[in-house]
XYZ file of C-alpha atoms in Angstrom:
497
model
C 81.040 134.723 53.192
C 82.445 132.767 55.631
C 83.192 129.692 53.563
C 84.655 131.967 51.461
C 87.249 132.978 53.943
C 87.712 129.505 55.179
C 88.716 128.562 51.983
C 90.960 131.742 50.941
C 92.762 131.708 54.695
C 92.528 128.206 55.652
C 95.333 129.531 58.521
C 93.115 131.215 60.352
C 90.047 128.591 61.007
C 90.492 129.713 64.866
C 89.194 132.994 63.640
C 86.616 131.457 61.497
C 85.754 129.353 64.314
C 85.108 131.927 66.622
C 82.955 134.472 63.947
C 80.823 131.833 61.800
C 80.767 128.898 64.230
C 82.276 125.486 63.978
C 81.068 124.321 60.354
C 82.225 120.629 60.934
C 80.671 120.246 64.087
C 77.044 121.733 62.686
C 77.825 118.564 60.390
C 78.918 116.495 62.783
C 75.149 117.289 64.732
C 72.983 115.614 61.890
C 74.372 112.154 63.064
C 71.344 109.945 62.557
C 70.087 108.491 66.518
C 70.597 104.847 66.242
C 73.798 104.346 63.888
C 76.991 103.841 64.888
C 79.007 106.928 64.981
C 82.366 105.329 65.077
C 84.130 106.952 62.062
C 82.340 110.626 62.824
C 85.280 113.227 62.498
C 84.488 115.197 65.489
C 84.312 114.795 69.203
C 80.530 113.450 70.239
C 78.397 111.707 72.640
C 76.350 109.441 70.362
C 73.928 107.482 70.970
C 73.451 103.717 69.185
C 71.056 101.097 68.682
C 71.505 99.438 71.795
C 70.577 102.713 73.772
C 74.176 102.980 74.771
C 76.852 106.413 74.510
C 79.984 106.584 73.304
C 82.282 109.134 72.739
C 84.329 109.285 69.983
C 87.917 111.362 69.367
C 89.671 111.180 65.712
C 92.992 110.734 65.771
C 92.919 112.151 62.031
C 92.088 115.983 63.883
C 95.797 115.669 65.382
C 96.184 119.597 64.932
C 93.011 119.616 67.707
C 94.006 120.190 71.146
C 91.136 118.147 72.563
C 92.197 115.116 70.190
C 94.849 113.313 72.069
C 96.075 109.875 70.772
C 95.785 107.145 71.626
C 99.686 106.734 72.429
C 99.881 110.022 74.215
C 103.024 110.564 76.536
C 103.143 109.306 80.381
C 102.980 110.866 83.121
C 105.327 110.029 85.993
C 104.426 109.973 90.007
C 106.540 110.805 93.041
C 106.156 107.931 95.249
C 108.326 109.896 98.562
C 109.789 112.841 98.660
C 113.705 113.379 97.714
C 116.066 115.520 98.670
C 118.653 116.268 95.993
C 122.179 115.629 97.234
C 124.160 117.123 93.829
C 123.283 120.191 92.114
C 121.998 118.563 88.979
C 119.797 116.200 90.877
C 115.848 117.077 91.537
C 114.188 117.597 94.751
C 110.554 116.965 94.907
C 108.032 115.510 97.254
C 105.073 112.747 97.070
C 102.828 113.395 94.211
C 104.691 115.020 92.383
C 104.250 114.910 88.435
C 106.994 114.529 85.585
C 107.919 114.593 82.188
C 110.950 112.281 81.291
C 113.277 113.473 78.930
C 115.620 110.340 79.076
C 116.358 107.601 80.736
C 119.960 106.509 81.540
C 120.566 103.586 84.294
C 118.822 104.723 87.409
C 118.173 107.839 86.882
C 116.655 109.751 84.423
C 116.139 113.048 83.475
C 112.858 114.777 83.906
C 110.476 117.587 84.204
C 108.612 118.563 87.103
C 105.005 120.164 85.857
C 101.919 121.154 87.842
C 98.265 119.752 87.382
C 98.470 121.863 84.229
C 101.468 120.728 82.766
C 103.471 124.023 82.897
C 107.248 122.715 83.334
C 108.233 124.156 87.250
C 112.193 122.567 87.222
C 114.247 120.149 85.378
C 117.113 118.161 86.562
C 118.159 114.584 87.266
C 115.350 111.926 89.492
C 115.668 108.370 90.782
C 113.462 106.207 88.910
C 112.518 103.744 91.471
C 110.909 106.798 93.163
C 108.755 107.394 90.468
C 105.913 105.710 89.142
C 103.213 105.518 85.660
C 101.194 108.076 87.217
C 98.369 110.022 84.836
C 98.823 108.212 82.168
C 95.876 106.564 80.632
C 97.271 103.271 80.926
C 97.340 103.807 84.683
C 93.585 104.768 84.600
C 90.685 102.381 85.978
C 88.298 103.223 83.134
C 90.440 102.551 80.638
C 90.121 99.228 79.145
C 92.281 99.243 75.964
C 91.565 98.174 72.664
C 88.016 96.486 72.629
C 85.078 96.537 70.335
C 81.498 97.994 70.718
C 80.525 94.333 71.714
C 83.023 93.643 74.636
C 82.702 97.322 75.881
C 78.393 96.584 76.114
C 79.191 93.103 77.932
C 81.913 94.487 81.126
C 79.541 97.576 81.171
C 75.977 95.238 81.669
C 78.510 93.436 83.947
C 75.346 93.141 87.515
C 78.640 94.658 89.670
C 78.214 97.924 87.799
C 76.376 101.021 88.832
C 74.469 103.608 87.396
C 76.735 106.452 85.567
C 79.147 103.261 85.288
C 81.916 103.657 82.052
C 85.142 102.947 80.449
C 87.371 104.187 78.015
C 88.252 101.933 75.183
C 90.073 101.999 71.933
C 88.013 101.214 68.636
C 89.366 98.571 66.804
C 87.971 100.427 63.754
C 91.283 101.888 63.100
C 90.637 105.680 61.779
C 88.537 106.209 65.141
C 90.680 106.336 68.487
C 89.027 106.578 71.525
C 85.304 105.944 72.411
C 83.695 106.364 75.912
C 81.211 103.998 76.289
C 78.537 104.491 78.945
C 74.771 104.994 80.038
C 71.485 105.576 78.339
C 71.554 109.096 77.338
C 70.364 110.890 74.413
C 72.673 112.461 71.911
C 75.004 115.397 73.126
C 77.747 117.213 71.213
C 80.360 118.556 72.872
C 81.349 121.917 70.995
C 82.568 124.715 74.210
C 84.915 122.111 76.400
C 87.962 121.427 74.830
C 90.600 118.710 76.515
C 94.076 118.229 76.654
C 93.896 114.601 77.435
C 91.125 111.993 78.405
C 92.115 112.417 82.267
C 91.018 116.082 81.970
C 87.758 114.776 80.045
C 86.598 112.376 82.529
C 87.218 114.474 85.556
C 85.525 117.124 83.993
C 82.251 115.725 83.436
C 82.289 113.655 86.514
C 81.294 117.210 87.953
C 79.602 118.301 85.062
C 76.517 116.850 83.321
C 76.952 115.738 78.840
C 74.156 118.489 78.183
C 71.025 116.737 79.717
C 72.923 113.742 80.938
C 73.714 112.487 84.161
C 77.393 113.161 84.772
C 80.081 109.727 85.104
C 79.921 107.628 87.783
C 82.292 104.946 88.694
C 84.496 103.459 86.139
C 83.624 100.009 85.336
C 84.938 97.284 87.099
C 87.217 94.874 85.445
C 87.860 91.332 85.469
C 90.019 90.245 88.607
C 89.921 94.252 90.056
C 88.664 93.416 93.695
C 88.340 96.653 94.848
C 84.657 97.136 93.100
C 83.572 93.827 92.647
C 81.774 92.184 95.621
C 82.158 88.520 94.897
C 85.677 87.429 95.459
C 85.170 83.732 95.083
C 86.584 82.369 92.074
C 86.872 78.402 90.791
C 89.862 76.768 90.594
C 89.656 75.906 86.870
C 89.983 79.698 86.019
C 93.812 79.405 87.344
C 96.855 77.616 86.321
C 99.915 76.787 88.263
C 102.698 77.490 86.810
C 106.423 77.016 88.612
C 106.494 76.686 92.542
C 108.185 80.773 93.720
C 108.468 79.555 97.684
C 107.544 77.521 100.728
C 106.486 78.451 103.872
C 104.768 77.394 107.194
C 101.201 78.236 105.884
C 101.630 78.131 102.054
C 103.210 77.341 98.584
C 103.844 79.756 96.528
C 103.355 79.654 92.692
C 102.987 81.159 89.532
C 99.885 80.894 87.625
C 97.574 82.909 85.057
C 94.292 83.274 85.510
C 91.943 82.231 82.494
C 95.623 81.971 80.668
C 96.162 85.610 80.571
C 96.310 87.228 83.246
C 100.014 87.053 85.436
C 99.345 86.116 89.513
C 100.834 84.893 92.451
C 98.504 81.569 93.800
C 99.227 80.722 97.706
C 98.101 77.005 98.192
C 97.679 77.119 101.896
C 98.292 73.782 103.781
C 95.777 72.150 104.827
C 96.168 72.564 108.923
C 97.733 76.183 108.515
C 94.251 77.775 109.326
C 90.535 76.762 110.480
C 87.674 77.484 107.824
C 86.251 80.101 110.015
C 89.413 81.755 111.016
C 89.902 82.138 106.804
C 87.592 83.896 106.208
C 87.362 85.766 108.815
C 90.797 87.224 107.453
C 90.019 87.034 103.831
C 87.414 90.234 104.908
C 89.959 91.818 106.534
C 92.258 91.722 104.086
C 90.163 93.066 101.696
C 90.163 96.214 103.337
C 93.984 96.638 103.890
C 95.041 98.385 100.111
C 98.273 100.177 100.148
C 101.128 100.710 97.759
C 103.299 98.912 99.671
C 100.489 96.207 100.534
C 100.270 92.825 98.242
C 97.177 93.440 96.876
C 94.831 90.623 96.971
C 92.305 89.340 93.878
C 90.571 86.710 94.819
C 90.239 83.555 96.643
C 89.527 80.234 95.971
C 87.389 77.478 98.844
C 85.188 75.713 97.262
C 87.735 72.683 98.105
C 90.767 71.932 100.057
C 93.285 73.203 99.801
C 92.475 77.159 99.769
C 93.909 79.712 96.868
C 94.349 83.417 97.672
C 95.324 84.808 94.456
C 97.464 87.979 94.466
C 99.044 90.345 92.263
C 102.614 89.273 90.874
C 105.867 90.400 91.916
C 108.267 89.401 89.145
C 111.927 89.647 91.391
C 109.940 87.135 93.714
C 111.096 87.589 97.716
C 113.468 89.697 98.695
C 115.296 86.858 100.993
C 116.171 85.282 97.761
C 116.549 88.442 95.449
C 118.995 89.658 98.198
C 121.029 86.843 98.024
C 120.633 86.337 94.012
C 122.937 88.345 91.462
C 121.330 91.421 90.672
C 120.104 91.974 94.666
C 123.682 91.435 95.714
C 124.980 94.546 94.057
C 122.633 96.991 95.844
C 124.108 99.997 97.523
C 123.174 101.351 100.450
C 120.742 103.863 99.172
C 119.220 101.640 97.452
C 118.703 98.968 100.805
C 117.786 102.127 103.010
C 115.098 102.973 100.254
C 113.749 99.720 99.912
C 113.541 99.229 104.158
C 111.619 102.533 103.755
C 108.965 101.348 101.373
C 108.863 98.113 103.720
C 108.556 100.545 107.336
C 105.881 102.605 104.543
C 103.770 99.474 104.208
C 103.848 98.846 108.077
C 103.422 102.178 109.083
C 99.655 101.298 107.368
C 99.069 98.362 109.028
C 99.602 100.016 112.142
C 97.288 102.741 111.196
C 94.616 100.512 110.405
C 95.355 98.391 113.795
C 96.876 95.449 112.314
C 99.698 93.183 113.191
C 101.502 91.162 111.005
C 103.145 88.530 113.435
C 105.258 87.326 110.671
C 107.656 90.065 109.486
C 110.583 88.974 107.188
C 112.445 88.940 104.270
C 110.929 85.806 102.736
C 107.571 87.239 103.062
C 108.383 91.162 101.356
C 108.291 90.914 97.597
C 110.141 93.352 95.401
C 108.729 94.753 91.747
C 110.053 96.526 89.255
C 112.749 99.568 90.002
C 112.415 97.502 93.395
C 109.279 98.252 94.183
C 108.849 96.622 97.703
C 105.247 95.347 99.248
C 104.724 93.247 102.430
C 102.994 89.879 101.809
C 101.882 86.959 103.440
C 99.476 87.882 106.509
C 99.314 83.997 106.950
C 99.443 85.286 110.772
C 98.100 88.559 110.547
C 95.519 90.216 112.722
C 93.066 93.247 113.003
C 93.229 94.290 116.922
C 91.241 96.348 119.210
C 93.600 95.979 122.085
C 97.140 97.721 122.019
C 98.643 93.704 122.203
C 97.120 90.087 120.940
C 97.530 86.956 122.570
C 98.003 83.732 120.723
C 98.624 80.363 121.761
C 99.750 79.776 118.411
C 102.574 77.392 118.184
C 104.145 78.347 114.958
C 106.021 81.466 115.777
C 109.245 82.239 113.733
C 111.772 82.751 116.750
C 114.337 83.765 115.389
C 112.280 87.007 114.039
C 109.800 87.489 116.974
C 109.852 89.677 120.391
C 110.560 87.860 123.555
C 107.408 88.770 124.911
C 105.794 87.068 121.643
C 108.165 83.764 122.206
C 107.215 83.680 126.227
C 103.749 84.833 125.886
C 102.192 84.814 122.712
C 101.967 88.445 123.510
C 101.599 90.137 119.771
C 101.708 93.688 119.133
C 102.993 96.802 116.656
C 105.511 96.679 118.598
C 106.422 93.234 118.364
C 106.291 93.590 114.233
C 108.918 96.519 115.217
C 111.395 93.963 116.516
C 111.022 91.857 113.576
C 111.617 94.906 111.185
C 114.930 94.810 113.124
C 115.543 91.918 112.266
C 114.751 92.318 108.606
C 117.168 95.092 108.576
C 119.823 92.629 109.847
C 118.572 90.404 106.661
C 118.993 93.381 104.095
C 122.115 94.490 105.198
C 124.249 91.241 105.080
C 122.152 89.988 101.537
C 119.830 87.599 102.751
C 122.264 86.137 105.785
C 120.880 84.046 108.159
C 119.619 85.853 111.759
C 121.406 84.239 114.758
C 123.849 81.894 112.895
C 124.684 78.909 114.612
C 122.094 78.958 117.053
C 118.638 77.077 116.777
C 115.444 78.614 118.408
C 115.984 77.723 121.807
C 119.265 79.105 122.136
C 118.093 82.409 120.566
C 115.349 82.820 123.351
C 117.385 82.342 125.643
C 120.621 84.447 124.454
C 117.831 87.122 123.611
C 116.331 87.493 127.443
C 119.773 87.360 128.879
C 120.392 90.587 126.701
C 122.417 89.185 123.631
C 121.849 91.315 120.604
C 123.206 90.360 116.895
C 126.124 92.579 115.976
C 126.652 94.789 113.441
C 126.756 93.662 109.710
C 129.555 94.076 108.252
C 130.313 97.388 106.534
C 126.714 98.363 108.308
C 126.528 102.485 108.910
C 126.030 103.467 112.653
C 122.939 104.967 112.068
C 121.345 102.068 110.564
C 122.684 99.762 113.247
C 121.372 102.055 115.963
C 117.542 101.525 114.308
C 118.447 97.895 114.274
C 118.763 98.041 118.332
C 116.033 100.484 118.909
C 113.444 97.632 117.275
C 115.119 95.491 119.841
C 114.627 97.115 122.864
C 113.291 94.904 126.039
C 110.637 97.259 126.402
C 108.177 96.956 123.978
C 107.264 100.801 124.811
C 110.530 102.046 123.886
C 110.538 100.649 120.613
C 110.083 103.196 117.669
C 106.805 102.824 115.870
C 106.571 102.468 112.406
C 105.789 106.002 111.518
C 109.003 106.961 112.882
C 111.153 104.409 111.228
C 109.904 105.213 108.035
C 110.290 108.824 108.444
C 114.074 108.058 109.729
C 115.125 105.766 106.682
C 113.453 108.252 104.059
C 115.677 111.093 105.294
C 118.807 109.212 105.480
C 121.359 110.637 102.850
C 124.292 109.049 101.695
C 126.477 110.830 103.623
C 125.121 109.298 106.457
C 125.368 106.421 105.559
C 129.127 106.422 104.539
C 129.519 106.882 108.264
């Protein structure tokens, strides 16, 4: 009877579904253990020869809600928070989720939705604040287009755990995604249906597949640092490509890594820093992983001189993107934003008891929809103490503290004078601090109270941060939480002032 009805009032399969039981997947269960399941029609967990799952979605069932392709919309994050200044614009805070519905110069039109992607406003966003958020693109287990063999090698890979998996894309065309994983035996999944592969994974890295262990961690990649334990890599996996900048511990350049893969390599010079004293920082810096942090991928000692390798920032420094075509036409919103994301980046250094000692233009790099991160810790420390002395004698004067020039005395605080000065940088387009004077002049104009003026066209409010970093006191500075708070609130009112 109940084929009968399937095939009379195709229409209403839900119904059928739900009275006689899902025909295709009672097919779909007499999958022979051992033999590649790849063009099965339904969702599975399969297991093959090789004593390995994988999980297999059709993008033939399109009608299915727990089929998603392969090409399935992004999601977009809210880096900050807003505050809309125009009726049509969008207010929102960080972590919030969007739709787009179009894009149009810098700012686009989207949705806001919830974890369940019910639409909660519409209205007009800045796209630098946003970024790829729950997409699967974005995702750490998901790997792309690979085949069975490639998915087997990263996942036997020794830095890999138990429960360890990815999400690929079958090169067999007619089969979409496959989840390839653990030993298990074979489970069919016929009572959970998903909305996208996000919702899949999270799911069942709570729940167990039938008798299976639930997920574990996703599988580490090539070149992604923060699973895999050995960061040494050889020199002959990179090549240098054009020289970005130069610097008193480094060259920077260009390079791919085993002609691929897009990074920044930092030669350092060869009397910039003792072997111990590297590595020393190389662990630290391992730890210190923020948004608005260069992240680093590897390093490279087996012979002078050292590589760090980090990710790539395609608009290179912002000294130079400042004073290049596209940086010179930034408003003021947009330089207010950007000294936010820099003050962001700070404000967790000085969380995690860092200093940078080196604070500048030249060493922030800017991204796409200028997307700022601090780099070069050539000088940076971890601290225990509130202030560091150093008897180093490579201090940039013109951006450091007096008590860093007289004493070597190094501190948040100290990075909060140099984040004045940086300010001083952003708002004239990549102008020189302290023109016409050379370091010894500056010291001593600084002690006897000189302060740089205001840039031109600079709003009040902006110059009155600028002098608060460069307070004599190094108490009375503003800490980094504070500036950041300060420059993400600014409207542009303010700052027509």
């Amino acid at each position: 009877m109940g084929d009968c009805l399937r095939k009379t009032c195709p229409c209403l399969e839900t119904l059928w579904v739900r009275l006689f039981g899902d025909k295709k997947n009672t097919e779909c269960s007499n999958t022979v253990e051992g033999i590649s399941n790849d063009v099965a029609d339904d969702e599975c967990v399969e297991i093959s020869d090789n004593g390995r799952r994988s999980f297999t979605r059709n993008p033939r069932n399109s009608m299915r809600r727990d089929a998603p392709q392969p090409t399935e919309s992004a999601i977009y994050m809210a880096l900050w928070r807003f505050e809309a200044r125009e009726k049509d614009e969008l207010s929102f805070q960080e972590g919030d989720l969007f739709n787009v519905i179009s894009r149009s110069g810098d700012w686009w039109t989207a949705r806001k939705i919830d974890r369940n992607g019910r639409v909660l406003a519409k209205g007009i966003v800045p796209n630098n604040y946003l970024a790829r958020g729950e997409s699967v693109n974005a995702q750490p287990w998901y790997f792309g287009r690979m085949n069975r063999f490639e998915a087997l090698s990263q996942i036997l890979s020794p830095e890999n755990g138990e429960g360890a998996f990815l999400i690929r894309v079958s090169e067999k065309g007619q089969v979409g995604y496959v989840l390839s994983g653990g030993m298990v035996s074979t489970v069919w999944n016929r009572t959970h249906p998903f909305n996208t592969l996000i919702d899949l994974v999270e799911y069942y890295t709570t729940h167990t597949l039938g008798s299976v262990s639930c997920l574990g961690e996703a599988c580490t990649r090539d070149l992604s640092h923060s699973t895999v334990d050995e960061w040494e890599l050889p020199k002959e996996e990179f090549t240098l490509g054009e020289q970005l900048g130069t610097g008193f511990f480094a060259d920077v350049h260009r390079g791919k890594w085993k002609n691929s893969i897009n990074v920044a390599i930092k030669i350092l010079k060869n009397d910039s820093l003792n072997d111990h004293e590297f590595q020393r920082e190389v662990q630290i810096l391992k730890k210190l992983r923020h948004r608005h942090l260069i992240s680093l991928f590897a390093v490279c000692t087996s012979s002078s001189p050292y590589y760090i390798i980090t990710e790539l920032m395609e608009k290179g420094n912002l000294l130079n993107f400042l004073r290049g075509s596209e940086g010179s036409q930034l408003d003021l919103v947009s330089l207010a934003d950007m000294a936010a994301q820099v003050a962001d980046g700070m404000a967790y250094l000085e969380q995690q008891n860092s200093i940078h000692r080196d604070l500048a233009a030249r060493n922030v790099l800017v991204g796409e929809n200028y997307i700022c991160k601090v780099a070069d810790f050539g000088l940076a420390r971890i601290i225990k103490e509130p202030f560091y002395v150093s008897e180093d004698k490579k201090i940039p004067y013109k951006w450091s503290s007096p008590e860093a020039i007289s004493h070597g005395r190094f501190s948040n605080k100290s990075d909060v004078w140099s984040f004045g000065v940086l300010l001083y940088e952003m708002l004239t387009y990549g102008g020189i601090p302290y023109p016409g004077y050379n370091n010894y002049e500056v010291y001593r104009q600084i002690i006897a109270g000189y302060r740089m003026p205001a840039p031109e066209k600079c709003p009040n409010l902006l110059y009155k941060l600028m002098l608060a970093c460069w307070s004599d006191n190094p108490a009375d500075r503003p800490d980094f939480k504070e500036l950041r708070s300060k420059l993400e609130n600014i409207n542009r009112y303010e700052l027509e002032q």
